[in-house]
PDB file of C-alpha atoms and ligand atoms in Angstrom:
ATOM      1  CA  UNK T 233       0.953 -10.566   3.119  1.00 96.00           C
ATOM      2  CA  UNK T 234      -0.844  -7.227   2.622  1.00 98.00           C
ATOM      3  CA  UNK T 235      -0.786  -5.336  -0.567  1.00 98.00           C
ATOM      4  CA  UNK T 236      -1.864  -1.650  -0.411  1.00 98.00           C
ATOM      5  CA  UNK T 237      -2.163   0.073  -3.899  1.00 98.00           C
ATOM      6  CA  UNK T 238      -1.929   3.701  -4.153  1.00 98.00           C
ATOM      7  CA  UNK T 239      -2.208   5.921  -6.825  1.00 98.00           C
ATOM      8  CA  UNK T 240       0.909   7.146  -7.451  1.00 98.00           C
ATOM      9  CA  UNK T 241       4.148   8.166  -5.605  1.00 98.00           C
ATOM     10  CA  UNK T 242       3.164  10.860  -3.602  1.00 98.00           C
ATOM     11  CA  UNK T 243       0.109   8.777  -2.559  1.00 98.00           C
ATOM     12  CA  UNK T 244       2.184   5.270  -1.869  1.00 98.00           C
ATOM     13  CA  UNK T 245       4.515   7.843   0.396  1.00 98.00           C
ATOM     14  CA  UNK T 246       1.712   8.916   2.281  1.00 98.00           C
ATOM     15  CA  UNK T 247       0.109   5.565   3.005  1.00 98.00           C
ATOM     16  CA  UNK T 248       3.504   3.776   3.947  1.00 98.00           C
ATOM     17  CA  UNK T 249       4.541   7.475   6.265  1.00 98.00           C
ATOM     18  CA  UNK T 250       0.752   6.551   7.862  1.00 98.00           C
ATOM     19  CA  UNK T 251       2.093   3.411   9.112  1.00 98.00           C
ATOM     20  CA  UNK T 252       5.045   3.901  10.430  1.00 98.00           C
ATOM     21  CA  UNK T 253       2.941   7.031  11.779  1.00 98.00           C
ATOM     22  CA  UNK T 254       0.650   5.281  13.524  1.00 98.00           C
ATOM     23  CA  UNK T 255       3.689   2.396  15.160  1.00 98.00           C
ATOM     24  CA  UNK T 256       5.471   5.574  16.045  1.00 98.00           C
ATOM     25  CA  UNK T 257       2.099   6.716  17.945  1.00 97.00           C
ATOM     26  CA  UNK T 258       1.369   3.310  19.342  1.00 97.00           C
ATOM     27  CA  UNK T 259       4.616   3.206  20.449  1.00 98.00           C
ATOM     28  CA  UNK T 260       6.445   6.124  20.922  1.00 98.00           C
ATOM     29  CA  UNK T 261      10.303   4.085  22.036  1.00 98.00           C
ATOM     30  CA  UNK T 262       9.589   2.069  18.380  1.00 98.00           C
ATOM     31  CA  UNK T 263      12.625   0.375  16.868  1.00 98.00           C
ATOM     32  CA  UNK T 264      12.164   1.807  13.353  1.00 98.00           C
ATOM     33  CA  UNK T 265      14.123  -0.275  10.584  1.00 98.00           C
ATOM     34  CA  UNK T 266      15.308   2.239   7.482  1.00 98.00           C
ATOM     35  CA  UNK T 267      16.160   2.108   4.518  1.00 98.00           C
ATOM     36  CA  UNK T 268      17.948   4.488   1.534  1.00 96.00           C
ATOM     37  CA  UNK T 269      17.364   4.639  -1.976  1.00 93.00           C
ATOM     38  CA  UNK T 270      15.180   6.986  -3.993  1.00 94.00           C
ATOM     39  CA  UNK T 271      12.070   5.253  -3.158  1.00 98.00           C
ATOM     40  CA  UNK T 272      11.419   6.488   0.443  1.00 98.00           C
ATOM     41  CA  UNK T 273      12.650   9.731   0.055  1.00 98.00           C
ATOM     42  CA  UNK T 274       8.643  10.406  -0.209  1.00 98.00           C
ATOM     43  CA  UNK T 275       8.278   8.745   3.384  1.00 98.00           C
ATOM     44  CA  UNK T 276      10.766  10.780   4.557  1.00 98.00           C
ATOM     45  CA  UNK T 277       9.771  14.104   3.459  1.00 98.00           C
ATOM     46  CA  UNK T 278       5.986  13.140   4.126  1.00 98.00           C
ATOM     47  CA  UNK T 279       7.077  12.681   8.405  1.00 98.00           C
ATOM     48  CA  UNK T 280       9.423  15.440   8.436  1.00 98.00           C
ATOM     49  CA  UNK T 281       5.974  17.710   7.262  1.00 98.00           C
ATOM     50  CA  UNK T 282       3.943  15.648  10.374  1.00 98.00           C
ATOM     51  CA  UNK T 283       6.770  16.461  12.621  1.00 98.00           C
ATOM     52  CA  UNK T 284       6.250  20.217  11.833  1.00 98.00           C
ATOM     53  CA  UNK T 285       2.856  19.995  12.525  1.00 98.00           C
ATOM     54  CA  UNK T 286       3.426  18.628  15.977  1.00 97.00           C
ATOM     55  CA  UNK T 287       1.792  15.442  14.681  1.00 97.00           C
ATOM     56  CA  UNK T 288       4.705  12.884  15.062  1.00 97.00           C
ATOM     57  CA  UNK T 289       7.184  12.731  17.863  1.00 98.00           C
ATOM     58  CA  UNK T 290      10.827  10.937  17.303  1.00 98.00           C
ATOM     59  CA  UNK T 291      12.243  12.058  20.770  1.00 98.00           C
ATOM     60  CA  UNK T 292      12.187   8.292  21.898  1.00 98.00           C
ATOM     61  CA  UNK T 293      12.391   6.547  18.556  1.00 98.00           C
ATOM     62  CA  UNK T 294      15.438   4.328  18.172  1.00 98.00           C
ATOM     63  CA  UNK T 295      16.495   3.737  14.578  1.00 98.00           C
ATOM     64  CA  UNK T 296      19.209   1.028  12.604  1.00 98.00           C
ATOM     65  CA  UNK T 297      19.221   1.303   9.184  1.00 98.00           C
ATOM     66  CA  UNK T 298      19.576  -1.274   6.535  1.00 98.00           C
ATOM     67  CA  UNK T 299      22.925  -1.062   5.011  1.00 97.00           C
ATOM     68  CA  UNK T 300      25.993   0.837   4.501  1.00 97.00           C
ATOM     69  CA  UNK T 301      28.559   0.518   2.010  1.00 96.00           C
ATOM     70  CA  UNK T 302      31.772  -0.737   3.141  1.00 97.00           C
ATOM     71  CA  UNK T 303      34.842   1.573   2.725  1.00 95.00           C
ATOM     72  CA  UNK T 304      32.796   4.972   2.381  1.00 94.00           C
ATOM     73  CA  UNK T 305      33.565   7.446   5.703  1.00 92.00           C
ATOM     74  CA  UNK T 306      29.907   8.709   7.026  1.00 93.00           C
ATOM     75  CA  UNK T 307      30.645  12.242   5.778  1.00 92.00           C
ATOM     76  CA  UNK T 308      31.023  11.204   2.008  1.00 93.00           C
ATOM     77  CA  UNK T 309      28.290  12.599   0.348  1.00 92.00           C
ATOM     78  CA  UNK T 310      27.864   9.453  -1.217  1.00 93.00           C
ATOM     79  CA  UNK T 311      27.588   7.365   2.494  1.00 95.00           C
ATOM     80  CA  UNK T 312      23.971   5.874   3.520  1.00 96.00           C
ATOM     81  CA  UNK T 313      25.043   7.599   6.997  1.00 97.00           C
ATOM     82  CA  UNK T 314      25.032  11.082   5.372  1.00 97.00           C
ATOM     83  CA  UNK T 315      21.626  10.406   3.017  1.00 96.00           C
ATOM     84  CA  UNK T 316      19.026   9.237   5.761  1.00 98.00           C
ATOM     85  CA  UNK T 317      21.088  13.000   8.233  1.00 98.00           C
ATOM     86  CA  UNK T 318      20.382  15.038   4.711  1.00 97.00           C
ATOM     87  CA  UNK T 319      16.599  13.209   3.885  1.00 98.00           C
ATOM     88  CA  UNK T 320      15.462  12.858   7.518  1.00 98.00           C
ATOM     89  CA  UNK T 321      17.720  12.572  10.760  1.00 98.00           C
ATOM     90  CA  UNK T 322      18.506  16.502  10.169  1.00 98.00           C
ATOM     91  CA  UNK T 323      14.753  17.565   9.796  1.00 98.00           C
ATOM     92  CA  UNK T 324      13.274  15.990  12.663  1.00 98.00           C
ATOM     93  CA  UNK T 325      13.906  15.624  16.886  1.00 98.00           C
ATOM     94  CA  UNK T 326      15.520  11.944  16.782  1.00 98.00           C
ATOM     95  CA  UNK T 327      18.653  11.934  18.879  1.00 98.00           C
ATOM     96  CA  UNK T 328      22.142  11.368  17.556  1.00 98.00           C
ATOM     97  CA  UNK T 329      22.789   8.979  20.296  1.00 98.00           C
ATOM     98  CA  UNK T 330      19.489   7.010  19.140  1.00 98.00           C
ATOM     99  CA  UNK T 331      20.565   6.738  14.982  1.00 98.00           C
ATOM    100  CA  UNK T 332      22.346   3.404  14.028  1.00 98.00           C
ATOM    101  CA  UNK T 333      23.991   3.319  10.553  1.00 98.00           C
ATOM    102  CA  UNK T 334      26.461   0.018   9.507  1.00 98.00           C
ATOM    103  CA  UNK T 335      29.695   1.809  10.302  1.00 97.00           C
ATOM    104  CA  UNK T 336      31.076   1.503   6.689  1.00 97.00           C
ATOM    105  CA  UNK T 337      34.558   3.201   7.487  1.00 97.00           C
ATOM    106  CA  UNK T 338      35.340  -0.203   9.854  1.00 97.00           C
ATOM    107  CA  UNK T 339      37.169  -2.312   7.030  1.00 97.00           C
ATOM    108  CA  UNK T 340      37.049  -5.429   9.426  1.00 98.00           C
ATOM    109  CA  UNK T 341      34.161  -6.956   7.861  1.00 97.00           C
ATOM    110  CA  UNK T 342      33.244  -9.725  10.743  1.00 97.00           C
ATOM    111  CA  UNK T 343      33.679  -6.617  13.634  1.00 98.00           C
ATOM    112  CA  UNK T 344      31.508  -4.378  11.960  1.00 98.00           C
ATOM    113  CA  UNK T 345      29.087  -6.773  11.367  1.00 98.00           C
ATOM    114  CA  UNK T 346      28.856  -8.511  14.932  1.00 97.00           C
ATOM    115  CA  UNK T 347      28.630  -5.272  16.389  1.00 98.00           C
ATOM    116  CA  UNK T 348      26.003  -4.147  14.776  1.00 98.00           C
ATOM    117  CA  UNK T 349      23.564  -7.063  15.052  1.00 97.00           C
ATOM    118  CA  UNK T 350      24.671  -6.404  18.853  1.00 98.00           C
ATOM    119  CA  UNK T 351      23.168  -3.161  18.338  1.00 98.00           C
ATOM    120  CA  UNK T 352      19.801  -4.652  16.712  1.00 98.00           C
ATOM    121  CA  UNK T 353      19.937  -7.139  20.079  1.00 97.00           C
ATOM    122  CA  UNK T 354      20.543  -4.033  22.744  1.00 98.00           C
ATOM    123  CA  UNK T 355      18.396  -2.322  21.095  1.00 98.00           C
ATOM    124  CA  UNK T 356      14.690  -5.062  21.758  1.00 98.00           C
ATOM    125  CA  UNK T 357      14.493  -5.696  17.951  1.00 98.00           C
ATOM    126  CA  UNK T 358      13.153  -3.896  14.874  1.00 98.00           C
ATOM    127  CA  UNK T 359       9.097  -3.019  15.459  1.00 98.00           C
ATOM    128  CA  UNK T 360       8.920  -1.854  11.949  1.00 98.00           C
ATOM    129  CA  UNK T 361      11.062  -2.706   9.326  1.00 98.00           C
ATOM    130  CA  UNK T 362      10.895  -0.575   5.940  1.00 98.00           C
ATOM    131  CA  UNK T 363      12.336  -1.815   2.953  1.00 98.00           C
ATOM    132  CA  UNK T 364      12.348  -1.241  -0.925  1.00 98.00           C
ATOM    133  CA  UNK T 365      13.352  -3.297  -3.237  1.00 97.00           C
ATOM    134  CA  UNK T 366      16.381  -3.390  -5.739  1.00 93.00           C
ATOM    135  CA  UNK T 367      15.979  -4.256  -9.296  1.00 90.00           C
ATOM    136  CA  UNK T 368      17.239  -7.573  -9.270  1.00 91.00           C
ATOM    137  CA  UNK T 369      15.064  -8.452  -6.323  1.00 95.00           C
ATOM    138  CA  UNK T 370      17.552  -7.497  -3.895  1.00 94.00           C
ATOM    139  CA  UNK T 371      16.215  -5.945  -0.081  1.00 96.00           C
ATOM    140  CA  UNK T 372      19.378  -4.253   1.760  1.00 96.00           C
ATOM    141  CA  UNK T 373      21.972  -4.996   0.037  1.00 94.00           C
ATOM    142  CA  UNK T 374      20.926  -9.172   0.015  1.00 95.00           C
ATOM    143  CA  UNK T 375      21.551  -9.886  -3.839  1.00 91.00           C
ATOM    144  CA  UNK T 376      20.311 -12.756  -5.188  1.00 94.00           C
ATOM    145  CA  UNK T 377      21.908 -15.857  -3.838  1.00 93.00           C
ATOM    146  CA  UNK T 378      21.906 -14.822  -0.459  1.00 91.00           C
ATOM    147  CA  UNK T 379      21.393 -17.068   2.098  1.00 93.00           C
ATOM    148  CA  UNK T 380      18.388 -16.560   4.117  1.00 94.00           C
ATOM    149  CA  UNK T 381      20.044 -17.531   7.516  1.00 95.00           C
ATOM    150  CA  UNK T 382      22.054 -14.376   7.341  1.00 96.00           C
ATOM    151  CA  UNK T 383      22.596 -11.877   9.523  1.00 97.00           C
ATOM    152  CA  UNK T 384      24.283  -8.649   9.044  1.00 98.00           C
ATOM    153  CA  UNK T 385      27.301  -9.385   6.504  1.00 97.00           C
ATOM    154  CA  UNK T 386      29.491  -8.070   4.073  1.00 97.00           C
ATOM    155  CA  UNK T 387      28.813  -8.555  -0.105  1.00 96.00           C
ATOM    156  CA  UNK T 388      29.770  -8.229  -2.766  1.00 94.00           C
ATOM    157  CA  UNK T 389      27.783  -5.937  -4.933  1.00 92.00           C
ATOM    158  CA  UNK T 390      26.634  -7.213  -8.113  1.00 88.00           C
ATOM    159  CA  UNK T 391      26.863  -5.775 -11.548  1.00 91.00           C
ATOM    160  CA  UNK T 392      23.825  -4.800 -12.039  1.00 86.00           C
ATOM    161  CA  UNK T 393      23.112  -2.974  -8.270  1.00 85.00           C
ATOM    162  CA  UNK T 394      26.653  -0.792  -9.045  1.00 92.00           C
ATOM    163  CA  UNK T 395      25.040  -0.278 -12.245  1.00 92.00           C
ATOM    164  CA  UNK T 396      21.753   1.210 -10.995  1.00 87.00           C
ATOM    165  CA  UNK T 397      23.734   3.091  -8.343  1.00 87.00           C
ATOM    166  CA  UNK T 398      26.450   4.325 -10.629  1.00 91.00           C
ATOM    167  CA  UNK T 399      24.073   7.295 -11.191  1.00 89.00           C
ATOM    168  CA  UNK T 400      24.770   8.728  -7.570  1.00 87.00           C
ATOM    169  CA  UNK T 401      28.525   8.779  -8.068  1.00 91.00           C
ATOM    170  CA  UNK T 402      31.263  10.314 -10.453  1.00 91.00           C
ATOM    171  CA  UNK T 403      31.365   7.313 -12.264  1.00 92.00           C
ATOM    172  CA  UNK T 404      30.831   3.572 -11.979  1.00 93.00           C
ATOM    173  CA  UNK T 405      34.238   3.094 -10.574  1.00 93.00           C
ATOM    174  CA  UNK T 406      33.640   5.684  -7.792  1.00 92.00           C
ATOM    175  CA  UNK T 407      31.027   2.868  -6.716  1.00 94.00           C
ATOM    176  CA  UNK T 408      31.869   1.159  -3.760  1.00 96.00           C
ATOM    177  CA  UNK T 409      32.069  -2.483  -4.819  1.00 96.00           C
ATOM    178  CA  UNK T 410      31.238  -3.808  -1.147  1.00 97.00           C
ATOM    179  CA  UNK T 411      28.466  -3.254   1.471  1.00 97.00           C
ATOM    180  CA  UNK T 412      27.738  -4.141   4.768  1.00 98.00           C
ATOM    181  CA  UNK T 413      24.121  -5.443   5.135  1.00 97.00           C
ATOM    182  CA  UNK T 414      21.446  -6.805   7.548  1.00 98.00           C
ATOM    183  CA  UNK T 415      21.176 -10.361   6.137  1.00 97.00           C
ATOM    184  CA  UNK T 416      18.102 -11.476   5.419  1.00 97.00           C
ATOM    185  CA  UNK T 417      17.426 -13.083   8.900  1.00 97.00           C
ATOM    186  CA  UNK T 418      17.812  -9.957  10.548  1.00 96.00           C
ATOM    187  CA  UNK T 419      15.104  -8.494   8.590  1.00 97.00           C
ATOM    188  CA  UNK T 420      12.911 -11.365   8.793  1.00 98.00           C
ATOM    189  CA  UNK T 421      13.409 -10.695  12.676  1.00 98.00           C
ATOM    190  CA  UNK T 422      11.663  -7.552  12.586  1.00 98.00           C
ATOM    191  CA  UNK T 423       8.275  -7.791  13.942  1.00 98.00           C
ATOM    192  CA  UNK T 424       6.937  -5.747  11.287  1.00 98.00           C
ATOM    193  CA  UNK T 425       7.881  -5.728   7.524  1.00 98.00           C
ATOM    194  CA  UNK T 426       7.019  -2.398   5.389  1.00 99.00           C
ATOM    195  CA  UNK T 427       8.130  -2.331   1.421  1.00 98.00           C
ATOM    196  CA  UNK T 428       7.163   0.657  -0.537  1.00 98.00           C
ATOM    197  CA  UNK T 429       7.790  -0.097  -4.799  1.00 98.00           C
ATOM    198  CA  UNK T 430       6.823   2.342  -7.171  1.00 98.00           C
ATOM    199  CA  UNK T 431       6.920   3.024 -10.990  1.00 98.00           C
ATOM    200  CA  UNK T 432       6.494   0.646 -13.842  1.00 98.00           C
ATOM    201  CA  UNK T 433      10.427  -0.495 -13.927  1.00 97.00           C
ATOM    202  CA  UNK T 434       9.320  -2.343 -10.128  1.00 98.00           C
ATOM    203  CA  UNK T 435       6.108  -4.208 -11.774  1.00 98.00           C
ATOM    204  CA  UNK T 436       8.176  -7.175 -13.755  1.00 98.00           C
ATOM    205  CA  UNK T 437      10.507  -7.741  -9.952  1.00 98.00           C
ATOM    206  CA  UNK T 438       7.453  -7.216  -7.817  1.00 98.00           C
ATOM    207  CA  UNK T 439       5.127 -10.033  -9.686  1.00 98.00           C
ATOM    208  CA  UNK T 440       8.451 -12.781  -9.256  1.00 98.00           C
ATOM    209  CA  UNK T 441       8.415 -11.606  -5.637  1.00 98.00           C
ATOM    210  CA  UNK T 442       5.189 -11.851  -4.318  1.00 98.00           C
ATOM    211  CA  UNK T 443       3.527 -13.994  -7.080  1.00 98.00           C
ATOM    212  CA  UNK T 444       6.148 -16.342  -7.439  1.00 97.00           C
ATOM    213  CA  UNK T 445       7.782 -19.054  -5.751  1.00 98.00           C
ATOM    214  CA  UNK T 446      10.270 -18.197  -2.681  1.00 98.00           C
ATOM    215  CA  UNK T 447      13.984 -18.427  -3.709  1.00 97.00           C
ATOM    216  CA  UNK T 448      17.419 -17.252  -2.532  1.00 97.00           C
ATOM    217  CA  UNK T 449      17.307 -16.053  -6.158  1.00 97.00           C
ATOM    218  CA  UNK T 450      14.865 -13.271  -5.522  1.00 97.00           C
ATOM    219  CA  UNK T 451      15.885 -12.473  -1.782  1.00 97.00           C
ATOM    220  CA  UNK T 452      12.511 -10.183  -1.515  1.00 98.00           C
ATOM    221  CA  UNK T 453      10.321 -13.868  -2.258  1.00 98.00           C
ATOM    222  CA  UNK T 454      11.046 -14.753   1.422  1.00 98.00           C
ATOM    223  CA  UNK T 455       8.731 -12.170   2.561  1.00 98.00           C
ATOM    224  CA  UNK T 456       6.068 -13.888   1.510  1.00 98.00           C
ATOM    225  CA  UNK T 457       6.755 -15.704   4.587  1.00 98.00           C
ATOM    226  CA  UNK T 458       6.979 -13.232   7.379  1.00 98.00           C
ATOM    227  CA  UNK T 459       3.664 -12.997   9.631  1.00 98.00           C
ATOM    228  CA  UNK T 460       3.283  -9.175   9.404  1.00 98.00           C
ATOM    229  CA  UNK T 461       4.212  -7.601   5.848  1.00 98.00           C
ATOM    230  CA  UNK T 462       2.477  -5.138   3.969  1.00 98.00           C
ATOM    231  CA  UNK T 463       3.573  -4.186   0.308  1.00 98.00           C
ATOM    232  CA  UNK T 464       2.474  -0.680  -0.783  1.00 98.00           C
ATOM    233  CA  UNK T 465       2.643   0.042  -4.447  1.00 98.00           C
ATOM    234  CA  UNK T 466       1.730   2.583  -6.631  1.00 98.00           C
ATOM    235  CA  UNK T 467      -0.112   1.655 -10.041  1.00 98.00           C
ATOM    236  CA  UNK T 468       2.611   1.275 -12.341  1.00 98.00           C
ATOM    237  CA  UNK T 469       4.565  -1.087  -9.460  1.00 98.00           C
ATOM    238  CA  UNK T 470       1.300  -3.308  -8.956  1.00 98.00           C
ATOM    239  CA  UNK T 471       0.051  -2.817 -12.491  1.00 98.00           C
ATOM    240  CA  UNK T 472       1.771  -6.549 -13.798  1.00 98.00           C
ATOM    241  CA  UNK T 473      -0.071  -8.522 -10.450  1.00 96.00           C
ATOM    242  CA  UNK T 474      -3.646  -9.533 -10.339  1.00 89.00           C
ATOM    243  CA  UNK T 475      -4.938  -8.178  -6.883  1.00 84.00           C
TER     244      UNK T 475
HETATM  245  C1  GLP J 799      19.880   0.187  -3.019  1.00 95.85           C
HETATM  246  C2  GLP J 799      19.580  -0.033  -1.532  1.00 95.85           C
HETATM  247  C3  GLP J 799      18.270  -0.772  -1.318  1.00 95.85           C
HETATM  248  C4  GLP J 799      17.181  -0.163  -2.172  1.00 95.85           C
HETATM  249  C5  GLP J 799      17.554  -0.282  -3.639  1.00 95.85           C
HETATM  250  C6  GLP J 799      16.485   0.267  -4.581  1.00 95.85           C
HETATM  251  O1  GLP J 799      20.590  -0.857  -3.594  1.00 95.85           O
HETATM  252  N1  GLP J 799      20.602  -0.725  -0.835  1.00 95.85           N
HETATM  253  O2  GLP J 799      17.924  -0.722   0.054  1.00 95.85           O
HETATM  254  O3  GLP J 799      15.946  -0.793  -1.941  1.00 95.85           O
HETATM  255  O4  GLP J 799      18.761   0.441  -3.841  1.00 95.85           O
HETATM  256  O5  GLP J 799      16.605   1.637  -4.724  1.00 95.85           O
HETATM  257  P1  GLP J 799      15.538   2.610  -5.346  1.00 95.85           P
HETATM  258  O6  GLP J 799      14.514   2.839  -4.297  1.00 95.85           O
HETATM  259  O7  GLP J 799      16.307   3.854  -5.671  1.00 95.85           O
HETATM  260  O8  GLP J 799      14.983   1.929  -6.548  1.00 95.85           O
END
């Protein structure tokens, strides 16, 4: 485990957009893992300025993103699909053909879910996985409990994740209550494992994590275990560990 502390936001952006940067560069077919949430956005806008400098290329980059909530068409505004187009797909060269969201409007659970980790398969594996991390400990949509053999599933949201994401909807019953997710195996799969955390509500969730002992009850503890993950934080995130 690697932990990388930057200054603040715009700095832990740039640091975590350098490394998928440079795996993009090293390999320009990468399998890039995504993720949503309001924590990346930084990452996102931080390649989409490389790409207009002609210093990143996603012509050959493959991508398969996290999660997706179950029931929610890929136009609704609302959708993970229609996020990572508005925050990143529609700003830079990747090809349509080449994006893989959870297809969330597919209400038969165990097909949409076996198709997509057919996808992951086809596709070589993840190279880079990014992730950040929910509240409650949560990575995807893996709330605590999970079981770590997973692979891409169907939950059931908990109270407090529809509670932090209530703020994105009309109100907390707009949420959807169900989400398809990579399990935690499939992440654990990916060759590389990338989680950006930021601001001082992160610090308490981010100590249990890394600095404490490895339990289905915080699902992000298990990365304590993969070969290749780095952990960039800003001060506030980091500010409760002793590094
Ligand atoms: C959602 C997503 C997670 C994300 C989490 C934290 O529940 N499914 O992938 O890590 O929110 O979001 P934020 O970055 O806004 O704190």
């Amino acid at each position: 485990m690697k932990i990388i502390k930057a200054k603040d936001y715009k700095d832990m952006s740039r640091k975590a957009a350098n490394i998928i940067s440079a795996q993009v560069i090293m390999k320009p077919n990468a399998v890039l893992g995504l993720a949503t949430g309001s924590t990346p956005i930084g990452i996102y806008e931080q390649l989409i300025d490389w790409y207009n400098k002609g210093d990143i290329d996603f012509e050959e980059v493959t991508t398969i993103n996290l999660d997706e909530y179950r029931g929610l068409d890929k136009n609704h505004d609302q959708s993970y699909w229609y996020f990572m187009h508005k925050n990143f797909f529609d700003k830079v060269n990747i090809k349509e053909e080449n994006i893989n969201v959870p297809d969330g409007s597919n209400l038969d659970a165990k097909q949409a879910c076996s198709e997509y980790e057919e996808i992951i398969h086809a596709a070589g594996g993840i190279d880079l996985q990014l992730l950040g991390i929910g509240n409650d400990g949560h990575i995807g949509f893996n709330e605590p409990g999970a079981a770590f053999e997973l692979l891409t599933h169907c939950v059931d949201l908990t109270d407090s994740t529809i509670e932090a994401n209530k703020r994105f909807f009309e109100s907390k019953d707009d949420v959807p209550k169900q989400a398809y997710t990579m399990g935690i195996k499939s992440i654990m799969q990916a060759r590389k494992v990338l989680m950006v955390a930021n601001g001082i509500g992160k610090a308490d969730i981010v100590k249990q994590a890394f600095f404490g002992p490895v339990t289905p009850e915080v699902p992000a503890s298990i990365l304590q275990m993969h070969p290749d993950f780095t952990l960039v934080g800003d001060e506030e995130a980091l500010s409760k560990i002793d590094l």
